[in-house]
Amino acid sequence: MSDLVRQAVDKLRSEGLRVTEQRRAILKALSQSESPKSADETHAALPVDTCDPVTAYRCLEQFEKAGVVERGVRENGTKVYCLGHGHGHHHHLTCRQCGRTERIDLCMGEEMEKVAEGFGFTEVSHVMEVFGVCPSCG
Amino acid sequence: MSDLVRQAVDKLRSEGLRVTEQRRAILKALSQSESPKSADETHAALPVDTCDPVTAYRCLEQFEKAGVVERGVRENGTKVYCLGHGHGHHHHLTCRQCGRTERIDLCMGEEMEKVAEGFGFTEVSHVMEVFGVCPSCG
DNA sequence: ATGAGTGCAAATAGTTTGCAAGCTG
DNA sequence: CAGCTTGCAAACTATTTGCACTCAT
């Protein structure tokens, strides 16, 4: 089990969530994926009969609330998740054709939050995804 | 009919798209909305029997391709659209509770595109939405 | 007239919910 | 052993598609 998974498992415990075989498997699958995955894709990446697809949905939702995974959105609205890569917040650049994903460390989070606070908003979060056509597909 | 709508209609024509009563109504509804609307919400904002919900979906999709409207995503993945407000690209700050929306002019589009081009990507676009709890709901 | 646009019905995709049974802490 | 979790079935929401008909150009 990778450090990433171990770390995630610890966080789950510290958040009062239980650690099951299914959850371990889901975290492992995410840790081995270079690009963010949807709940269904995550489930598909699991060994057969690891768990029901619904469980993947429920777990990922829990994980996000617990801050164990980060959530993004595809261009079509599909929700995707990824482990924090152990290095906090970041974004992705995704190829529209082949789905290839690159990590982008650029983020205007602080600026955004300042603006949002200026409007009196609290509990600010944001979703950002960049799309394009990669060299191989262009 | 507002300038915004007139402008949009012209753009439709120049893009080779046809201008129908339904499309005019959809553009008018969007022009009168302060916040981005989903296809269904846009349809709901139309006078009864203006058109079928499906038409709203299809038109908004066309409008986006033609560059007449801008598309965003809600936190839950729902696609939303808005007229360019006549002032190009911008983003929104949306209240999770009441849906109230503020416009944000801050955008790191150029930086994003530079990074994306660095990866060899083309036809770069991005989706970004900021969410929080507004003063009234906090 | 001719092809873009529309309505209606039906199919999809992604995700959520209810409830009884199972397993973790 | 209490309650979080899971599985299975079913409901739901947002969106898309097929096809015949209509209308803008």
mmCIF file of C-alpha atoms (C1' of nucleotides) in Angstrom:
data_model
loop_
_atom_site.group_PDB
_atom_site.id
_atom_site.type_symbol
_atom_site.label_atom_id
_atom_site.label_comp_id
_atom_site.label_asym_id
_atom_site.label_seq_id
_atom_site.Cartn_x
_atom_site.Cartn_y
_atom_site.Cartn_z
ATOM 1 C CA MET A 1 0.000 0.000 0.000
ATOM 2 C CA SER A 2 1.429 3.355 -0.951
ATOM 3 C CA ASP A 3 2.109 6.211 1.400
ATOM 4 C CA LEU A 4 -0.647 8.124 -0.261
ATOM 5 C CA VAL A 5 -3.166 5.469 0.674
ATOM 6 C CA ARG A 6 -1.846 5.079 4.183
ATOM 7 C CA GLN A 7 -2.053 8.796 4.642
ATOM 8 C CA ALA A 8 -5.640 8.847 3.337
ATOM 9 C CA VAL A 9 -6.637 5.984 5.600
ATOM 10 C CA ASP A 10 -5.272 7.829 8.613
ATOM 11 C CA LYS A 11 -7.208 10.892 7.661
ATOM 12 C CA LEU A 12 -10.367 8.836 7.355
ATOM 13 C CA ARG A 13 -9.900 7.505 10.869
ATOM 14 C CA SER A 14 -9.134 10.919 12.268
ATOM 15 C CA GLU A 15 -12.339 12.180 10.697
ATOM 16 C CA GLY A 16 -14.300 9.457 12.401
ATOM 17 C CA LEU A 17 -15.010 7.491 9.230
ATOM 18 C CA ARG A 18 -14.604 3.739 9.151
ATOM 19 C CA VAL A 19 -12.022 1.957 7.119
ATOM 20 C CA THR A 20 -13.375 -0.964 5.106
ATOM 21 C CA GLU A 21 -11.897 -3.169 2.438
ATOM 22 C CA GLN A 22 -13.960 -1.359 -0.160
ATOM 23 C CA ARG A 23 -12.678 2.018 0.931
ATOM 24 C CA ARG A 24 -9.097 0.860 0.917
ATOM 25 C CA ALA A 25 -9.554 -0.472 -2.597
ATOM 26 C CA ILE A 26 -11.085 2.770 -3.800
ATOM 27 C CA LEU A 27 -8.254 4.807 -2.323
ATOM 28 C CA LYS A 28 -5.716 2.464 -3.844
ATOM 29 C CA ALA A 29 -7.315 2.749 -7.261
ATOM 30 C CA LEU A 30 -7.269 6.521 -7.032
ATOM 31 C CA SER A 31 -3.678 6.547 -5.863
ATOM 32 C CA GLN A 32 -2.647 4.563 -8.926
ATOM 33 C CA SER A 33 -4.489 6.765 -11.364
ATOM 34 C CA GLU A 34 -2.615 9.661 -12.937
ATOM 35 C CA SER A 35 -5.794 11.438 -13.875
ATOM 36 C CA PRO A 36 -8.961 12.240 -11.938
ATOM 37 C CA LYS A 37 -11.654 9.604 -12.204
ATOM 38 C CA SER A 38 -15.411 9.686 -11.993
ATOM 39 C CA ALA A 39 -17.169 7.482 -9.446
ATOM 40 C CA ASP A 40 -18.080 4.987 -12.137
ATOM 41 C CA GLU A 41 -14.586 4.932 -13.574
ATOM 42 C CA THR A 42 -13.149 4.430 -10.140
ATOM 43 C CA HIS A 43 -15.446 1.507 -9.585
ATOM 44 C CA ALA A 44 -14.518 0.073 -12.982
ATOM 45 C CA ALA A 45 -10.845 0.255 -12.046
ATOM 46 C CA LEU A 46 -11.422 -1.945 -9.020
ATOM 47 C CA PRO A 47 -10.898 -5.727 -9.035
ATOM 48 C CA VAL A 48 -14.187 -7.399 -9.932
ATOM 49 C CA ASP A 49 -16.685 -7.730 -7.080
ATOM 50 C CA THR A 50 -14.775 -5.386 -4.857
ATOM 51 C CA CYS A 51 -17.927 -3.426 -4.280
ATOM 52 C CA ASP A 52 -21.120 -2.126 -5.780
ATOM 53 C CA PRO A 53 -20.911 0.974 -7.988
ATOM 54 C CA VAL A 54 -23.171 2.759 -5.538
ATOM 55 C CA THR A 55 -20.593 2.259 -2.848
ATOM 56 C CA ALA A 56 -18.031 4.067 -4.959
ATOM 57 C CA TYR A 57 -20.380 7.034 -5.240
ATOM 58 C CA ARG A 58 -21.073 7.073 -1.543
ATOM 59 C CA CYS A 59 -17.484 6.648 -0.490
ATOM 60 C CA LEU A 60 -16.132 9.313 -2.786
ATOM 61 C CA GLU A 61 -18.745 11.721 -1.518
ATOM 62 C CA GLN A 62 -17.712 10.943 2.038
ATOM 63 C CA PHE A 63 -14.054 11.224 1.177
ATOM 64 C CA GLU A 64 -14.583 14.622 -0.295
ATOM 65 C CA LYS A 65 -16.416 15.871 2.773
ATOM 66 C CA ALA A 66 -13.593 14.526 4.895
ATOM 67 C CA GLY A 67 -11.043 16.324 2.743
ATOM 68 C CA VAL A 68 -9.367 13.096 1.691
ATOM 69 C CA VAL A 69 -9.944 13.609 -2.019
ATOM 70 C CA GLU A 70 -10.403 16.650 -4.223
ATOM 71 C CA ARG A 71 -13.308 17.006 -6.566
ATOM 72 C CA GLY A 72 -13.344 18.423 -10.066
ATOM 73 C CA VAL A 73 -15.781 18.520 -12.969
ATOM 74 C CA ARG A 74 -15.431 17.434 -16.566
ATOM 75 C CA GLU A 75 -16.458 19.686 -19.374
ATOM 76 C CA ASN A 76 -19.741 17.749 -19.569
ATOM 77 C CA GLY A 77 -20.481 18.111 -15.870
ATOM 78 C CA THR A 78 -19.316 14.706 -14.672
ATOM 79 C CA LYS A 79 -17.807 14.833 -11.208
ATOM 80 C CA VAL A 80 -14.283 13.500 -10.883
ATOM 81 C CA TYR A 81 -12.088 12.805 -7.907
ATOM 82 C CA CYS A 82 -8.404 12.462 -7.144
ATOM 83 C CA LEU A 83 -6.190 12.026 -4.145
ATOM 84 C CA GLY A 84 -4.509 15.233 -3.146
ATOM 85 C CA HIS A 85 -1.233 13.879 -4.581
ATOM 86 C CA GLY A 86 -0.057 14.649 -1.117
ATOM 87 C CA HIS A 87 0.554 18.182 -2.199
ATOM 88 C CA GLY A 88 -2.650 20.034 -1.675
ATOM 89 C CA HIS A 89 -4.734 21.929 -4.094
ATOM 90 C CA HIS A 90 -4.124 21.889 -7.824
ATOM 91 C CA HIS A 91 -5.932 21.660 -11.127
ATOM 92 C CA HIS A 92 -5.896 19.665 -14.328
ATOM 93 C CA LEU A 93 -5.527 20.160 -18.020
ATOM 94 C CA THR A 94 -7.496 17.520 -19.868
ATOM 95 C CA CYS A 95 -7.471 16.530 -23.535
ATOM 96 C CA ARG A 96 -10.956 16.564 -25.024
ATOM 97 C CA GLN A 97 -10.149 13.725 -27.382
ATOM 98 C CA CYS A 98 -8.098 11.160 -25.500
ATOM 99 C CA GLY A 99 -8.671 12.211 -21.908
ATOM 100 C CA ARG A 100 -4.958 12.560 -21.211
ATOM 101 C CA THR A 101 -4.421 14.715 -18.151
ATOM 102 C CA GLU A 102 -1.673 17.018 -17.000
ATOM 103 C CA ARG A 103 -1.386 18.547 -13.613
ATOM 104 C CA ILE A 104 -1.418 22.321 -13.303
ATOM 105 C CA ASP A 105 -0.115 23.911 -10.176
ATOM 106 C CA LEU A 106 -1.305 27.345 -11.080
ATOM 107 C CA CYS A 107 -4.273 28.404 -8.998
ATOM 108 C CA MET A 108 -5.790 31.715 -8.168
ATOM 109 C CA GLY A 109 -7.397 30.431 -5.032
ATOM 110 C CA GLU A 110 -6.274 33.222 -2.750
ATOM 111 C CA GLU A 111 -7.405 35.943 -5.111
ATOM 112 C CA MET A 112 -10.743 34.230 -5.532
ATOM 113 C CA GLU A 113 -11.277 33.948 -1.842
ATOM 114 C CA LYS A 114 -10.431 37.586 -1.333
ATOM 115 C CA VAL A 115 -12.992 38.622 -3.896
ATOM 116 C CA ALA A 116 -15.570 36.268 -2.440
ATOM 117 C CA GLU A 117 -14.950 37.578 1.056
ATOM 118 C CA GLY A 118 -15.313 41.054 -0.328
ATOM 119 C CA PHE A 119 -18.867 40.079 -1.199
ATOM 120 C CA GLY A 120 -19.330 38.758 2.323
ATOM 121 C CA PHE A 121 -19.281 35.110 1.301
ATOM 122 C CA THR A 122 -17.960 32.374 3.568
ATOM 123 C CA GLU A 123 -16.972 28.746 3.107
ATOM 124 C CA VAL A 124 -15.625 29.587 -0.282
ATOM 125 C CA SER A 125 -14.536 26.856 -2.654
ATOM 126 C CA HIS A 126 -14.046 26.670 -6.368
ATOM 127 C CA VAL A 127 -14.086 24.298 -9.262
ATOM 128 C CA MET A 128 -11.805 24.812 -12.196
ATOM 129 C CA GLU A 129 -10.870 22.637 -15.114
ATOM 130 C CA VAL A 130 -8.970 23.437 -18.253
ATOM 131 C CA PHE A 131 -9.654 21.624 -21.515
ATOM 132 C CA GLY A 132 -7.914 21.497 -24.842
ATOM 133 C CA VAL A 133 -6.585 19.172 -27.494
ATOM 134 C CA CYS A 134 -3.264 17.542 -26.680
ATOM 135 C CA PRO A 135 -0.285 17.330 -29.068
ATOM 136 C CA SER A 136 -0.974 13.701 -29.987
ATOM 137 C CA CYS A 137 -4.602 14.392 -30.834
ATOM 138 C CA GLY A 138 -4.130 17.803 -32.412
ATOM 139 C CA MET B 1 -35.765 44.026 -27.214
ATOM 140 C CA SER B 2 -32.552 44.936 -25.449
ATOM 141 C CA ASP B 3 -29.268 45.703 -27.098
ATOM 142 C CA LEU B 4 -27.882 42.518 -25.664
ATOM 143 C CA VAL B 5 -30.477 40.460 -27.477
ATOM 144 C CA ARG B 6 -30.133 42.400 -30.703
ATOM 145 C CA GLN B 7 -26.416 41.875 -30.541
ATOM 146 C CA ALA B 8 -26.845 38.156 -29.941
ATOM 147 C CA VAL B 9 -29.307 37.832 -32.786
ATOM 148 C CA ASP B 10 -26.855 39.487 -35.146
ATOM 149 C CA LYS B 11 -24.153 37.127 -34.052
ATOM 150 C CA LEU B 12 -26.436 34.169 -34.680
ATOM 151 C CA ARG B 13 -27.066 35.351 -38.228
ATOM 152 C CA SER B 14 -23.407 35.998 -38.866
ATOM 153 C CA GLU B 15 -22.684 32.467 -37.720
ATOM 154 C CA GLY B 16 -25.167 31.090 -40.193
ATOM 155 C CA LEU B 17 -27.716 30.089 -37.562
ATOM 156 C CA ARG B 18 -31.379 30.832 -38.064
ATOM 157 C CA VAL B 19 -33.351 33.205 -35.907
ATOM 158 C CA THR B 20 -36.666 31.846 -34.697
ATOM 159 C CA GLU B 21 -39.222 33.078 -32.196
ATOM 160 C CA GLN B 22 -38.060 30.422 -29.758
ATOM 161 C CA ARG B 23 -34.455 31.519 -30.005
ATOM 162 C CA ARG B 24 -35.356 35.156 -29.560
ATOM 163 C CA ALA B 25 -37.346 34.258 -26.456
ATOM 164 C CA ILE B 26 -34.492 32.237 -25.016
ATOM 165 C CA LEU B 27 -32.027 35.042 -25.584
ATOM 166 C CA LYS B 28 -34.441 37.533 -24.060
ATOM 167 C CA ALA B 29 -34.895 35.359 -20.977
ATOM 168 C CA LEU B 30 -31.149 35.074 -20.545
ATOM 169 C CA SER B 31 -30.667 38.783 -21.023
ATOM 170 C CA GLN B 32 -33.118 39.466 -18.217
ATOM 171 C CA SER B 33 -31.512 37.056 -15.808
ATOM 172 C CA GLU B 34 -28.844 38.348 -13.453
ATOM 173 C CA SER B 35 -27.491 34.873 -12.827
ATOM 174 C CA PRO B 36 -26.555 32.027 -15.139
ATOM 175 C CA LYS B 37 -29.384 29.593 -15.820
ATOM 176 C CA SER B 38 -29.515 25.928 -16.709
ATOM 177 C CA ALA B 39 -31.332 24.854 -19.855
ATOM 178 C CA ASP B 40 -34.357 23.768 -17.842
ATOM 179 C CA GLU B 41 -34.413 26.949 -15.807
ATOM 180 C CA THR B 42 -34.173 28.997 -18.960
ATOM 181 C CA HIS B 43 -37.096 27.107 -20.403
ATOM 182 C CA ALA B 44 -39.063 27.600 -17.205
ATOM 183 C CA ALA B 45 -38.460 31.347 -17.411
ATOM 184 C CA LEU B 46 -40.101 31.484 -20.824
ATOM 185 C CA PRO B 47 -43.775 32.373 -21.356
ATOM 186 C CA VAL B 48 -45.799 29.162 -21.393
ATOM 187 C CA ASP B 49 -45.756 27.216 -24.641
ATOM 188 C CA THR B 50 -42.915 29.234 -26.050
ATOM 189 C CA CYS B 51 -41.123 26.037 -26.855
ATOM 190 C CA ASP B 52 -40.332 22.521 -25.749
ATOM 191 C CA PRO B 53 -37.694 22.051 -23.041
ATOM 192 C CA VAL B 54 -35.635 20.076 -25.518
ATOM 193 C CA THR B 55 -35.448 23.094 -27.751
ATOM 194 C CA ALA B 56 -33.916 25.086 -24.936
ATOM 195 C CA TYR B 57 -31.212 22.448 -24.566
ATOM 196 C CA ARG B 58 -30.526 22.364 -28.271
ATOM 197 C CA CYS B 59 -30.512 26.108 -28.722
ATOM 198 C CA LEU B 60 -28.231 26.801 -25.805
ATOM 199 C CA GLU B 61 -25.818 24.203 -27.088
ATOM 200 C CA GLN B 62 -25.843 25.893 -30.489
ATOM 201 C CA PHE B 63 -25.491 29.301 -28.930
ATOM 202 C CA GLU B 64 -22.464 28.217 -27.040
ATOM 203 C CA LYS B 65 -20.796 26.793 -30.138
ATOM 204 C CA ALA B 66 -21.535 30.050 -31.900
ATOM 205 C CA GLY B 67 -20.002 32.017 -29.059
ATOM 206 C CA VAL B 68 -23.243 33.796 -28.268
ATOM 207 C CA VAL B 69 -23.473 32.570 -24.685
ATOM 208 C CA GLU B 70 -20.924 31.451 -22.125
ATOM 209 C CA ARG B 71 -21.196 28.161 -20.317
ATOM 210 C CA GLY B 72 -20.445 27.405 -16.702
ATOM 211 C CA VAL B 73 -21.046 24.533 -14.316
ATOM 212 C CA ARG B 74 -22.746 24.367 -10.957
ATOM 213 C CA GLU B 75 -21.119 22.655 -8.045
ATOM 214 C CA ASN B 76 -23.278 19.604 -8.789
ATOM 215 C CA GLY B 77 -22.308 19.454 -12.429
ATOM 216 C CA THR B 78 -25.347 21.148 -13.948
ATOM 217 C CA LYS B 79 -24.481 23.208 -17.009
ATOM 218 C CA VAL B 80 -25.485 26.843 -16.908
ATOM 219 C CA TYR B 81 -25.479 29.570 -19.514
ATOM 220 C CA CYS B 82 -25.426 33.327 -19.634
ATOM 221 C CA LEU B 83 -25.162 36.064 -22.202
ATOM 222 C CA GLY B 84 -21.716 37.578 -22.287
ATOM 223 C CA HIS B 85 -23.106 40.648 -20.519
ATOM 224 C CA GLY B 86 -21.644 42.352 -23.536
ATOM 225 C CA HIS B 87 -18.294 42.370 -21.798
ATOM 226 C CA GLY B 88 -16.635 39.117 -22.646
ATOM 227 C CA HIS B 89 -15.338 36.475 -20.381
ATOM 228 C CA HIS B 90 -16.001 36.461 -16.661
ATOM 229 C CA HIS B 91 -16.931 34.146 -13.819
ATOM 230 C CA HIS B 92 -19.463 33.843 -11.041
ATOM 231 C CA LEU B 93 -19.626 33.525 -7.320
ATOM 232 C CA THR B 94 -22.681 31.535 -6.334
ATOM 233 C CA CYS B 95 -24.338 31.042 -2.959
ATOM 234 C CA ARG B 96 -24.790 27.358 -2.144
ATOM 235 C CA GLN B 97 -27.953 28.033 -0.193
ATOM 236 C CA CYS B 98 -29.994 30.605 -2.063
ATOM 237 C CA GLY B 99 -28.331 30.555 -5.458
ATOM 238 C CA ARG B 100 -27.644 34.275 -5.418
ATOM 239 C CA THR B 101 -24.923 35.106 -7.905
ATOM 240 C CA GLU B 102 -22.270 37.790 -8.111
ATOM 241 C CA ARG B 103 -20.132 38.492 -11.105
ATOM 242 C CA ILE B 104 -16.372 38.124 -10.790
ATOM 243 C CA ASP B 105 -14.164 39.806 -13.315
ATOM 244 C CA LEU B 106 -11.019 38.151 -12.068
ATOM 245 C CA CYS B 107 -9.824 35.480 -14.446
ATOM 246 C CA MET B 108 -6.506 33.795 -14.961
ATOM 247 C CA GLY B 109 -7.328 32.832 -18.527
ATOM 248 C CA GLU B 110 -4.080 34.049 -20.052
ATOM 249 C CA GLU B 111 -1.920 32.275 -17.514
ATOM 250 C CA MET B 112 -3.906 29.096 -17.999
ATOM 251 C CA GLU B 113 -3.534 29.216 -21.727
ATOM 252 C CA LYS B 114 0.190 29.795 -21.442
ATOM 253 C CA VAL B 115 0.566 26.739 -19.242
ATOM 254 C CA ALA B 116 -1.654 24.689 -21.532
ATOM 255 C CA GLU B 117 0.317 25.750 -24.581
ATOM 256 C CA GLY B 118 3.446 24.803 -22.708
ATOM 257 C CA PHE B 119 2.072 21.270 -22.689
ATOM 258 C CA GLY B 120 1.415 21.546 -26.411
ATOM 259 C CA PHE B 121 -2.344 21.779 -26.019
ATOM 260 C CA THR B 122 -4.518 23.731 -28.439
ATOM 261 C CA GLU B 123 -8.097 24.997 -28.449
ATOM 262 C CA VAL B 124 -7.805 25.650 -24.755
ATOM 263 C CA SER B 125 -10.854 26.599 -22.738
ATOM 264 C CA HIS B 126 -11.705 26.483 -19.089
ATOM 265 C CA VAL B 127 -14.573 26.204 -16.686
ATOM 266 C CA MET B 128 -14.440 27.882 -13.327
ATOM 267 C CA GLU B 129 -17.028 28.546 -10.703
ATOM 268 C CA VAL B 130 -16.696 29.783 -7.170
ATOM 269 C CA PHE B 131 -19.117 28.733 -4.452
ATOM 270 C CA GLY B 132 -19.728 29.910 -0.943
ATOM 271 C CA VAL B 133 -22.403 30.974 1.495
ATOM 272 C CA CYS B 134 -23.628 34.526 1.029
ATOM 273 C CA PRO B 135 -24.063 37.070 3.863
ATOM 274 C CA SER B 136 -27.840 36.603 4.022
ATOM 275 C CA CYS B 137 -27.563 32.830 4.288
ATOM 276 C CA GLY B 138 -24.485 32.690 6.471
ATOM 277 C "C1'" DA C 1 -37.471 24.432 -52.132
ATOM 278 C "C1'" DT C 2 -34.281 22.841 -48.872
ATOM 279 C "C1'" DG C 3 -32.079 22.213 -45.054
ATOM 280 C "C1'" DA C 4 -31.941 24.139 -40.321
ATOM 281 C "C1'" DG C 5 -34.972 24.025 -36.454
ATOM 282 C "C1'" DT C 6 -38.815 22.097 -33.650
ATOM 283 C "C1'" DG C 7 -41.920 18.957 -30.938
ATOM 284 C "C1'" DC C 8 -42.858 14.671 -28.962
ATOM 285 C "C1'" DA C 9 -41.504 10.358 -27.212
ATOM 286 C "C1'" DA C 10 -38.095 7.625 -25.579
ATOM 287 C "C1'" DA C 11 -33.388 6.480 -24.389
ATOM 288 C "C1'" DT C 12 -28.964 7.625 -21.702
ATOM 289 C "C1'" DA C 13 -25.657 9.018 -18.267
ATOM 290 C "C1'" DG C 14 -24.622 10.142 -13.865
ATOM 291 C "C1'" DT C 15 -26.021 10.162 -9.441
ATOM 292 C "C1'" DT C 16 -29.120 9.638 -5.357
ATOM 293 C "C1'" DT C 17 -32.265 7.245 -2.120
ATOM 294 C "C1'" DG C 18 -34.768 3.475 0.758
ATOM 295 C "C1'" DC C 19 -34.241 -0.332 3.310
ATOM 296 C "C1'" DA C 20 -32.567 -4.611 5.302
ATOM 297 C "C1'" DA C 21 -28.356 -6.967 6.355
ATOM 298 C "C1'" DG C 22 -23.203 -6.821 7.498
ATOM 299 C "C1'" DC C 23 -19.051 -5.309 9.568
ATOM 300 C "C1'" DT C 24 -15.972 -1.795 12.149
ATOM 301 C "C1'" DG C 25 -14.520 0.416 16.246
ATOM 302 C "C1'" DC D 1 -23.437 -4.091 20.159
ATOM 303 C "C1'" DA D 2 -24.484 0.504 18.109
ATOM 304 C "C1'" DG D 3 -24.253 2.640 14.274
ATOM 305 C "C1'" DC D 4 -21.676 3.480 10.210
ATOM 306 C "C1'" DT D 5 -21.453 0.881 5.703
ATOM 307 C "C1'" DT D 6 -22.811 -1.903 2.074
ATOM 308 C "C1'" DG D 7 -25.703 -4.178 -1.560
ATOM 309 C "C1'" DC D 8 -29.571 -4.328 -4.377
ATOM 310 C "C1'" DA D 9 -33.365 -2.265 -6.528
ATOM 311 C "C1'" DA D 10 -35.481 1.614 -7.934
ATOM 312 C "C1'" DA D 11 -36.084 6.524 -8.467
ATOM 313 C "C1'" DC D 12 -34.297 10.851 -10.260
ATOM 314 C "C1'" DT D 13 -32.179 14.763 -12.668
ATOM 315 C "C1'" DA D 14 -29.930 16.559 -16.420
ATOM 316 C "C1'" DT D 15 -29.246 15.835 -21.009
ATOM 317 C "C1'" DT D 16 -29.313 13.484 -25.591
ATOM 318 C "C1'" DT D 17 -31.247 11.176 -29.664
ATOM 319 C "C1'" DG D 18 -34.619 9.568 -33.513
ATOM 320 C "C1'" DC D 19 -37.930 10.922 -36.525
ATOM 321 C "C1'" DA D 20 -41.474 13.250 -38.909
ATOM 322 C "C1'" DC D 21 -43.027 17.904 -39.540
ATOM 323 C "C1'" DT D 22 -42.433 23.038 -39.979
ATOM 324 C "C1'" DC D 23 -40.463 27.289 -41.038
ATOM 325 C "C1'" DA D 24 -36.586 30.724 -42.005
ATOM 326 C "C1'" DT D 25 -33.830 32.018 -45.685
#
